[in-house]
PDB file of C-alpha atoms in Angstrom:
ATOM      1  CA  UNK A   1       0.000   0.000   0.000  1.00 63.00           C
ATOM      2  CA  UNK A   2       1.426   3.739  -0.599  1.00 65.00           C
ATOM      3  CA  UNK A   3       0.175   4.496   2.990  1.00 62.00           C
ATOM      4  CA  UNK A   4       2.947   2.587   3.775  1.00 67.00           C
ATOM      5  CA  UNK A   5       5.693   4.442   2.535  1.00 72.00           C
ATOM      6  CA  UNK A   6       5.927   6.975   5.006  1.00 71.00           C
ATOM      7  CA  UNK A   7       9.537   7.542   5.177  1.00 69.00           C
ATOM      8  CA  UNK A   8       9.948   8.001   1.706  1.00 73.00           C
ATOM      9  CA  UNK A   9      11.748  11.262   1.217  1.00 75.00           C
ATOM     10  CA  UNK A  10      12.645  11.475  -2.251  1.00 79.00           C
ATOM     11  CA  UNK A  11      10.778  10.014  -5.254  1.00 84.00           C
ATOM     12  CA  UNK A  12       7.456   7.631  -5.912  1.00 80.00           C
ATOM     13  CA  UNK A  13       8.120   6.787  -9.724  1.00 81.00           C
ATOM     14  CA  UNK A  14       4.309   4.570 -11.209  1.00 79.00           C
ATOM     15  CA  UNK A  15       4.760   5.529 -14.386  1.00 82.00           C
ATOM     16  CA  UNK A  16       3.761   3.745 -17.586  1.00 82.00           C
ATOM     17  CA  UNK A  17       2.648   0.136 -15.896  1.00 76.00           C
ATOM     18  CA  UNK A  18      -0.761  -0.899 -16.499  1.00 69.00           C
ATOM     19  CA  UNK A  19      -2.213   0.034 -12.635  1.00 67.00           C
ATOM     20  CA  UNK A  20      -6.081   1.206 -13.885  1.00 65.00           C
ATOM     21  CA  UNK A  21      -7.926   2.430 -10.218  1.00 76.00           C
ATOM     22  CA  UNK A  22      -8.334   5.958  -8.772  1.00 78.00           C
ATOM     23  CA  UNK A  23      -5.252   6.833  -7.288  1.00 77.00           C
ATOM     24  CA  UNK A  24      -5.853   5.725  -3.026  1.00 75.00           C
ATOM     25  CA  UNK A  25      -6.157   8.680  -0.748  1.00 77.00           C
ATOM     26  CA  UNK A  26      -3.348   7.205   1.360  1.00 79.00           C
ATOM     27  CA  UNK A  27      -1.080   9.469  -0.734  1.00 79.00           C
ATOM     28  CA  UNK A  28      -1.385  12.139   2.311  1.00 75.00           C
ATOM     29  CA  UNK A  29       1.384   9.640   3.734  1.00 80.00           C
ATOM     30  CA  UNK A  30       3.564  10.818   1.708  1.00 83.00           C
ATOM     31  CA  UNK A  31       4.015  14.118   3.187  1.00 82.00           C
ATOM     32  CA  UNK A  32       7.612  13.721   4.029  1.00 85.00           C
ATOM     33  CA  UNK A  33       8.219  12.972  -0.029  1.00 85.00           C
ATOM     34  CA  UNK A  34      10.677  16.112  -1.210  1.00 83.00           C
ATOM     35  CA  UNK A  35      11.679  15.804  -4.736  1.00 83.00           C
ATOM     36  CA  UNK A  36       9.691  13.774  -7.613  1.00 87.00           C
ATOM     37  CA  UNK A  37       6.100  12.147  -7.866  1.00 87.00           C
ATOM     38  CA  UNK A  38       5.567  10.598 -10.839  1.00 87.00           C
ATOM     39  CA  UNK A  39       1.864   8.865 -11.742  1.00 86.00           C
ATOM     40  CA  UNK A  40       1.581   9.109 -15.600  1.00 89.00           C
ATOM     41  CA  UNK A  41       1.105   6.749 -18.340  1.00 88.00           C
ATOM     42  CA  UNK A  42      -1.096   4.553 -16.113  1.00 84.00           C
ATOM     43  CA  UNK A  43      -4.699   4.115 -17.173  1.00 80.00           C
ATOM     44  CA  UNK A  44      -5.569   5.502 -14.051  1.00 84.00           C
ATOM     45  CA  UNK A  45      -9.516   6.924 -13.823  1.00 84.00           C
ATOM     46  CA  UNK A  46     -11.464   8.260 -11.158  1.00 84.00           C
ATOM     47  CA  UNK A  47     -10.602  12.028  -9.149  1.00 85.00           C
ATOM     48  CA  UNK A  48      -7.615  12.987  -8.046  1.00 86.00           C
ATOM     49  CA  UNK A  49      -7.658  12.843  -4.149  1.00 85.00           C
ATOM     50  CA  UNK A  50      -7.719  16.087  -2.647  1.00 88.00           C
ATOM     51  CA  UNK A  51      -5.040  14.655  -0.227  1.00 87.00           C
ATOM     52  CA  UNK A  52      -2.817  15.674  -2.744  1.00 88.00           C
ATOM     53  CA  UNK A  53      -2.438  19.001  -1.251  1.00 90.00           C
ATOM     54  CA  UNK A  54      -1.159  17.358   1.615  1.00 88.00           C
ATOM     55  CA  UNK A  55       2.206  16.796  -0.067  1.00 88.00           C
ATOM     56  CA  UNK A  56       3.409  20.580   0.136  1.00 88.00           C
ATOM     57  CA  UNK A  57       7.050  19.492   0.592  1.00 88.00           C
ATOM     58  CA  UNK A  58       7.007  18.177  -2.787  1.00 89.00           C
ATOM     59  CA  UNK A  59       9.616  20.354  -4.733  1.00 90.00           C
ATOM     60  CA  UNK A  60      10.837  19.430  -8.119  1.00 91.00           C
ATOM     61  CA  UNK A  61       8.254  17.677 -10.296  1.00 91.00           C
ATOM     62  CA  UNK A  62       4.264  16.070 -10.439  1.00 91.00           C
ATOM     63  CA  UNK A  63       3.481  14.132 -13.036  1.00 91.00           C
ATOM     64  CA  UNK A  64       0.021  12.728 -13.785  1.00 90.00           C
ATOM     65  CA  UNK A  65      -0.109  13.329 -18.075  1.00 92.00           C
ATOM     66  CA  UNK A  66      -1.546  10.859 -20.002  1.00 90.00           C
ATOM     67  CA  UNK A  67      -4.499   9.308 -17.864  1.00 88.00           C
ATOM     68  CA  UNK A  68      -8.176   8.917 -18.105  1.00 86.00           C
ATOM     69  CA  UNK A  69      -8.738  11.395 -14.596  1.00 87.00           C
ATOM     70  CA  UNK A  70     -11.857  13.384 -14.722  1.00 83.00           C
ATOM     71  CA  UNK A  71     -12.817  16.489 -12.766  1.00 69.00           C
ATOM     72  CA  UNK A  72     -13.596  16.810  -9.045  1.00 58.00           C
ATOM     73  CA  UNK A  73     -17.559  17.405  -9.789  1.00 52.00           C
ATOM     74  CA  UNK A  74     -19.992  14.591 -10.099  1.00 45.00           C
ATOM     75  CA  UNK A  75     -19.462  11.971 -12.902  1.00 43.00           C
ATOM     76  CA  UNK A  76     -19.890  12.542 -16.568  1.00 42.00           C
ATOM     77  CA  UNK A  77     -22.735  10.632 -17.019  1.00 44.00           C
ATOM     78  CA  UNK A  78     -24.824  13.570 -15.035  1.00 44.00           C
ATOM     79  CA  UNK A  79     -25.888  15.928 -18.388  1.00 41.00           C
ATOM     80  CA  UNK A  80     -27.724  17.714 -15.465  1.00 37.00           C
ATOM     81  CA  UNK A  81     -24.401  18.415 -12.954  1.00 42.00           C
ATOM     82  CA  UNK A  82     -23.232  21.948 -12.766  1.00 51.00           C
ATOM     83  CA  UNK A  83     -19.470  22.175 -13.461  1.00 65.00           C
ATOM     84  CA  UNK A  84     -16.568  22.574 -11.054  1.00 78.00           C
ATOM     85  CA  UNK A  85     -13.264  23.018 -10.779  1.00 87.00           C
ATOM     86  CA  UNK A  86     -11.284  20.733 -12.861  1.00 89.00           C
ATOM     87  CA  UNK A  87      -8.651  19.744 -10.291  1.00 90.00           C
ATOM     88  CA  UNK A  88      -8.890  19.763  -6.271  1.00 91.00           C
ATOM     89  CA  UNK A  89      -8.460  22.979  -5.095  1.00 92.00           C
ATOM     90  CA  UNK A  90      -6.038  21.338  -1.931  1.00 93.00           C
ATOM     91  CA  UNK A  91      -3.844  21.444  -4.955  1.00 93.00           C
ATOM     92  CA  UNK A  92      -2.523  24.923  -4.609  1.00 94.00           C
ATOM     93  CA  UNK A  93      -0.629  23.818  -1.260  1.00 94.00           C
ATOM     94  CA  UNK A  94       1.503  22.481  -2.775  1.00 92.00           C
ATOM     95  CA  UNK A  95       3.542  25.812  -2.721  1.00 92.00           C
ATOM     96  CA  UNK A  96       7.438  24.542  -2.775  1.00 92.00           C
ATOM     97  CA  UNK A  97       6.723  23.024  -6.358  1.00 91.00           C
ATOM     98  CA  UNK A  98       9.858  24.501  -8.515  1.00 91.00           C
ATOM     99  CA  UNK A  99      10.021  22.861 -11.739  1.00 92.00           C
ATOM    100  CA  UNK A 100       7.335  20.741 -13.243  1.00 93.00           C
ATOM    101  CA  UNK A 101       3.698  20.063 -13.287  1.00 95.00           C
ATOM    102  CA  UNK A 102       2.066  17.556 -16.032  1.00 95.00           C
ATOM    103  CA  UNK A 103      -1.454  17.185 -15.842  1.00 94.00           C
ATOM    104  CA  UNK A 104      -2.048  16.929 -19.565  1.00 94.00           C
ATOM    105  CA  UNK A 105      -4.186  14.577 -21.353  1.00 93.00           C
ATOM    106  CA  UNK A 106      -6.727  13.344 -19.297  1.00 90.00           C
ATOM    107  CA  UNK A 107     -10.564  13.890 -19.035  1.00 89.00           C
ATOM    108  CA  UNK A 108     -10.184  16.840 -16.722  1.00 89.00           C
ATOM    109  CA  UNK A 109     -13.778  19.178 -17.813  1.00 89.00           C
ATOM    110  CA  UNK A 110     -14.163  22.757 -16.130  1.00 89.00           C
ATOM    111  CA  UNK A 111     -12.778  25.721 -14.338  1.00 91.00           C
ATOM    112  CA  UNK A 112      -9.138  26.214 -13.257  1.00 93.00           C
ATOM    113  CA  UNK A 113      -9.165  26.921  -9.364  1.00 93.00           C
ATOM    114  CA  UNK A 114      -7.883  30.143  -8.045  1.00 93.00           C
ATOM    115  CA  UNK A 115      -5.613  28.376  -5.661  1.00 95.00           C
ATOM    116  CA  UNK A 116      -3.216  26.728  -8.539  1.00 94.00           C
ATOM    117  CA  UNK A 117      -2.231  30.611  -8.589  1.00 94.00           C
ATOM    118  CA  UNK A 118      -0.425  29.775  -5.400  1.00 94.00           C
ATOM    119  CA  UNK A 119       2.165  28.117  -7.005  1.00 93.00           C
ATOM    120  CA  UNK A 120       4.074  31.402  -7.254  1.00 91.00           C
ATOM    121  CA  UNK A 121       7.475  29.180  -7.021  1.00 92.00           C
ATOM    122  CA  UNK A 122       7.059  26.952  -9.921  1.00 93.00           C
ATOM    123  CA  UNK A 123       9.480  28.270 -12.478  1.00 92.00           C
ATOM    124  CA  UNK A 124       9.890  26.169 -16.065  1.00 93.00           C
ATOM    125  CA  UNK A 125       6.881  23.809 -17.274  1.00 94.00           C
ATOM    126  CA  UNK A 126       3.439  23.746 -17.031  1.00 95.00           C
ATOM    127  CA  UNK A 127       1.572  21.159 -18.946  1.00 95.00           C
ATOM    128  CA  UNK A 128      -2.433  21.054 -18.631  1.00 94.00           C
ATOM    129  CA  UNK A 129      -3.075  20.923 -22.394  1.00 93.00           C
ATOM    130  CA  UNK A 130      -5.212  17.754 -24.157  1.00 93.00           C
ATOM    131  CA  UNK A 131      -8.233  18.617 -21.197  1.00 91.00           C
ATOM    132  CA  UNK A 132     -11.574  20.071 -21.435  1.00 90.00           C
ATOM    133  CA  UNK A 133     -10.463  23.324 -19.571  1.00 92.00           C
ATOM    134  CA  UNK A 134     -13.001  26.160 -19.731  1.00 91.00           C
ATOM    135  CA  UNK A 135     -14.044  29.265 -18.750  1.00 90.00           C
ATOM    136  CA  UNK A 136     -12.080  32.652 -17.780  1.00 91.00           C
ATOM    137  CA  UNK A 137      -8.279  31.453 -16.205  1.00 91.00           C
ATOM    138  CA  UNK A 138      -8.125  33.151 -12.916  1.00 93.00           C
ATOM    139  CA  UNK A 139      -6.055  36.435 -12.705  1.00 93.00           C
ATOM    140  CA  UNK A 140      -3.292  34.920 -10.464  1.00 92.00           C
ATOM    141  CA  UNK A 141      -3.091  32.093 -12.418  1.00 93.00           C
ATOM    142  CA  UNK A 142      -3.133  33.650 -15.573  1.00 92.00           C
ATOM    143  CA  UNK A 143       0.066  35.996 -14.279  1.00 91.00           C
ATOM    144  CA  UNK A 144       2.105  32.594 -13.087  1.00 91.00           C
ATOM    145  CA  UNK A 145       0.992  31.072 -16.979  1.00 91.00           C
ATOM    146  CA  UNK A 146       1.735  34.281 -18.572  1.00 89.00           C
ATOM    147  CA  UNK A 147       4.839  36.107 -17.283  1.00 87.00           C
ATOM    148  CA  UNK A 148       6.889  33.385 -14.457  1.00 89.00           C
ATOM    149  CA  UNK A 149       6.878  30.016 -16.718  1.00 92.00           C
ATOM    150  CA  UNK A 150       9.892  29.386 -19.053  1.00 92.00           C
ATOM    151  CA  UNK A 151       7.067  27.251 -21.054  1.00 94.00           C
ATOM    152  CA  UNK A 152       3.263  26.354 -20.379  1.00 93.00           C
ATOM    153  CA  UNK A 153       0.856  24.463 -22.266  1.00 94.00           C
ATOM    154  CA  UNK A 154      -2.641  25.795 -21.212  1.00 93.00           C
ATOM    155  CA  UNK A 155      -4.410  26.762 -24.233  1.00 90.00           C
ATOM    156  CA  UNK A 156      -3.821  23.789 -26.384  1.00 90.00           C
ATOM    157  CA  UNK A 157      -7.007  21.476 -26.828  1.00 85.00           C
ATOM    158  CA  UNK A 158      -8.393  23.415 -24.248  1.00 89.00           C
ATOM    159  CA  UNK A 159     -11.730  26.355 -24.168  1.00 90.00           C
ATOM    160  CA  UNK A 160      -9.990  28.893 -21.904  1.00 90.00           C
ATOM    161  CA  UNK A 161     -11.636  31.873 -22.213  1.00 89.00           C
ATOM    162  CA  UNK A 162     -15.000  30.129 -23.492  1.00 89.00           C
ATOM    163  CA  UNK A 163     -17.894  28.952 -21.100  1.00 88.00           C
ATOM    164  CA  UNK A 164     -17.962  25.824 -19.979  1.00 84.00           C
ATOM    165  CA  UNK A 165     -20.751  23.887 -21.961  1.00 78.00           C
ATOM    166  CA  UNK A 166     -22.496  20.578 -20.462  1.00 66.00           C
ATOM    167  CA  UNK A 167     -23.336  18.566 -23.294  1.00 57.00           C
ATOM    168  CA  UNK A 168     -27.175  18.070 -23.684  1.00 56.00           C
ATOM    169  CA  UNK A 169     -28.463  14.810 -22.180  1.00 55.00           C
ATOM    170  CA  UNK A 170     -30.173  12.707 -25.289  1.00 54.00           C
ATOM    171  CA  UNK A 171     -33.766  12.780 -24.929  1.00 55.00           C
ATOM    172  CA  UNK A 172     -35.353   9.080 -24.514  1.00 56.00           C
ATOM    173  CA  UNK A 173     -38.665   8.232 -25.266  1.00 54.00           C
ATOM    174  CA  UNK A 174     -40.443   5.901 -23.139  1.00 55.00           C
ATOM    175  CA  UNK A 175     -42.906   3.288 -25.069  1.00 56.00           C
ATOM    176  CA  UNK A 176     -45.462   4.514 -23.007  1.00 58.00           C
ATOM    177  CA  UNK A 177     -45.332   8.188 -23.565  1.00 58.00           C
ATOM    178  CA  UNK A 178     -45.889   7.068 -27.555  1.00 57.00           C
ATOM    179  CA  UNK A 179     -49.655   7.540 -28.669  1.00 63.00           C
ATOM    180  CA  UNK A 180     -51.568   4.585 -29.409  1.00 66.00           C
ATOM    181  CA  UNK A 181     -52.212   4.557 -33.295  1.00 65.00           C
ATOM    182  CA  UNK A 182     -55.592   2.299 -34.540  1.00 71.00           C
ATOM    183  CA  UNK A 183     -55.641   0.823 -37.594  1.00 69.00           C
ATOM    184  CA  UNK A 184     -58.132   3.085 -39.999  1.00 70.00           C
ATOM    185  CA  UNK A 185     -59.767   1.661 -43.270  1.00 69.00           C
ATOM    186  CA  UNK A 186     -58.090   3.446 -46.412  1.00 70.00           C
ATOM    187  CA  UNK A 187     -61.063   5.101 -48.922  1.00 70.00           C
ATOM    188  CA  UNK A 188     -61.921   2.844 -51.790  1.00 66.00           C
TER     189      UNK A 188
END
């Protein structure tokens, strides 16, 4: 179990094996982790746990890219949810971060939470591209993105800037909601 590792100080590398749950919530355990988590390439579905935040040591790199994670509202197959923030806003304690954050290509859908903005120290790459990101990016945010990163990739594949639109549900029609037709005599 990751709960487990609690002295681990340095890195947790997962990547690219063919692990295909939610990642466990026991990653709060990992608080004492310094350098490198790496969690990409994994099939992994479900929310990110909003222990996450939890790991506000964490200094170098977080990698999650190329997943199937969704957003922290209700599931997709609500048409009738309202939409949320695309990523747990616990997130933005994670305030020592330095050089890298990968959250590209997944299924994250909606807004960008203010608190990411708190990652004032986070200096070279920003990956959230290959999402369904939407609506306005928040103003600190948008000044990390915009005028601290040596490279980010926000935009791409992404609506920022555009509201966030819940596809329409499919109307079905229920047998008995159809009229009952009776068979008529054609003129002769």
């Amino acid at each position: 179990e990751i709960g487990g590792l609690t002295a681990l100080t340095a890195s947790l590398r997962l990547e690219d094996n063919y692990l295909s749950k939610s990642l466990p919530s026991e990653v709060r355990e990992l608080r004492n982790m310094a350098y490198n988590l790496r969690v990409s390439g994994m099939q992994l579905s479900g929310q990110l746990p909003t222990e996450l935040g939890r790991l506000s040591r964490l200094s170098r790199e977080v990698h999650f890219e190329n997943n199937a994670l969704t957003e922290q509202s209700a599931a997709h197959e609500d048409y009738y949810r309202d939409y949320g923030d695309a990523f747990p806003t616990e997130l933005g304690q994670m305030t020592s971060l330095m050089t890298r954050v990968y959250f590209n290509a997944n299924s994250f859908f909606g807004t960008i939470p203010t608190q990411l903005g708190n990652w004032a120290s986070l200096e070279s790459y920003l990956f959230l591209r290959e999402n369904q990101l939407c609506d306005d990016m928040p103003s600190k945010f948008e000044r990390l993105v915009n005028t601290t990163l040596k490279h980010s990739e926000v935009y791409e594949n992404n609506s920022i800037g555009t509201p966030c639109i819940l596809p329409s549900p499919v109307p079905t029609l229920l047998p008995s909601a159809l009229p009952t037709l009776e068979p008529t005599a054609l003129p002769t």
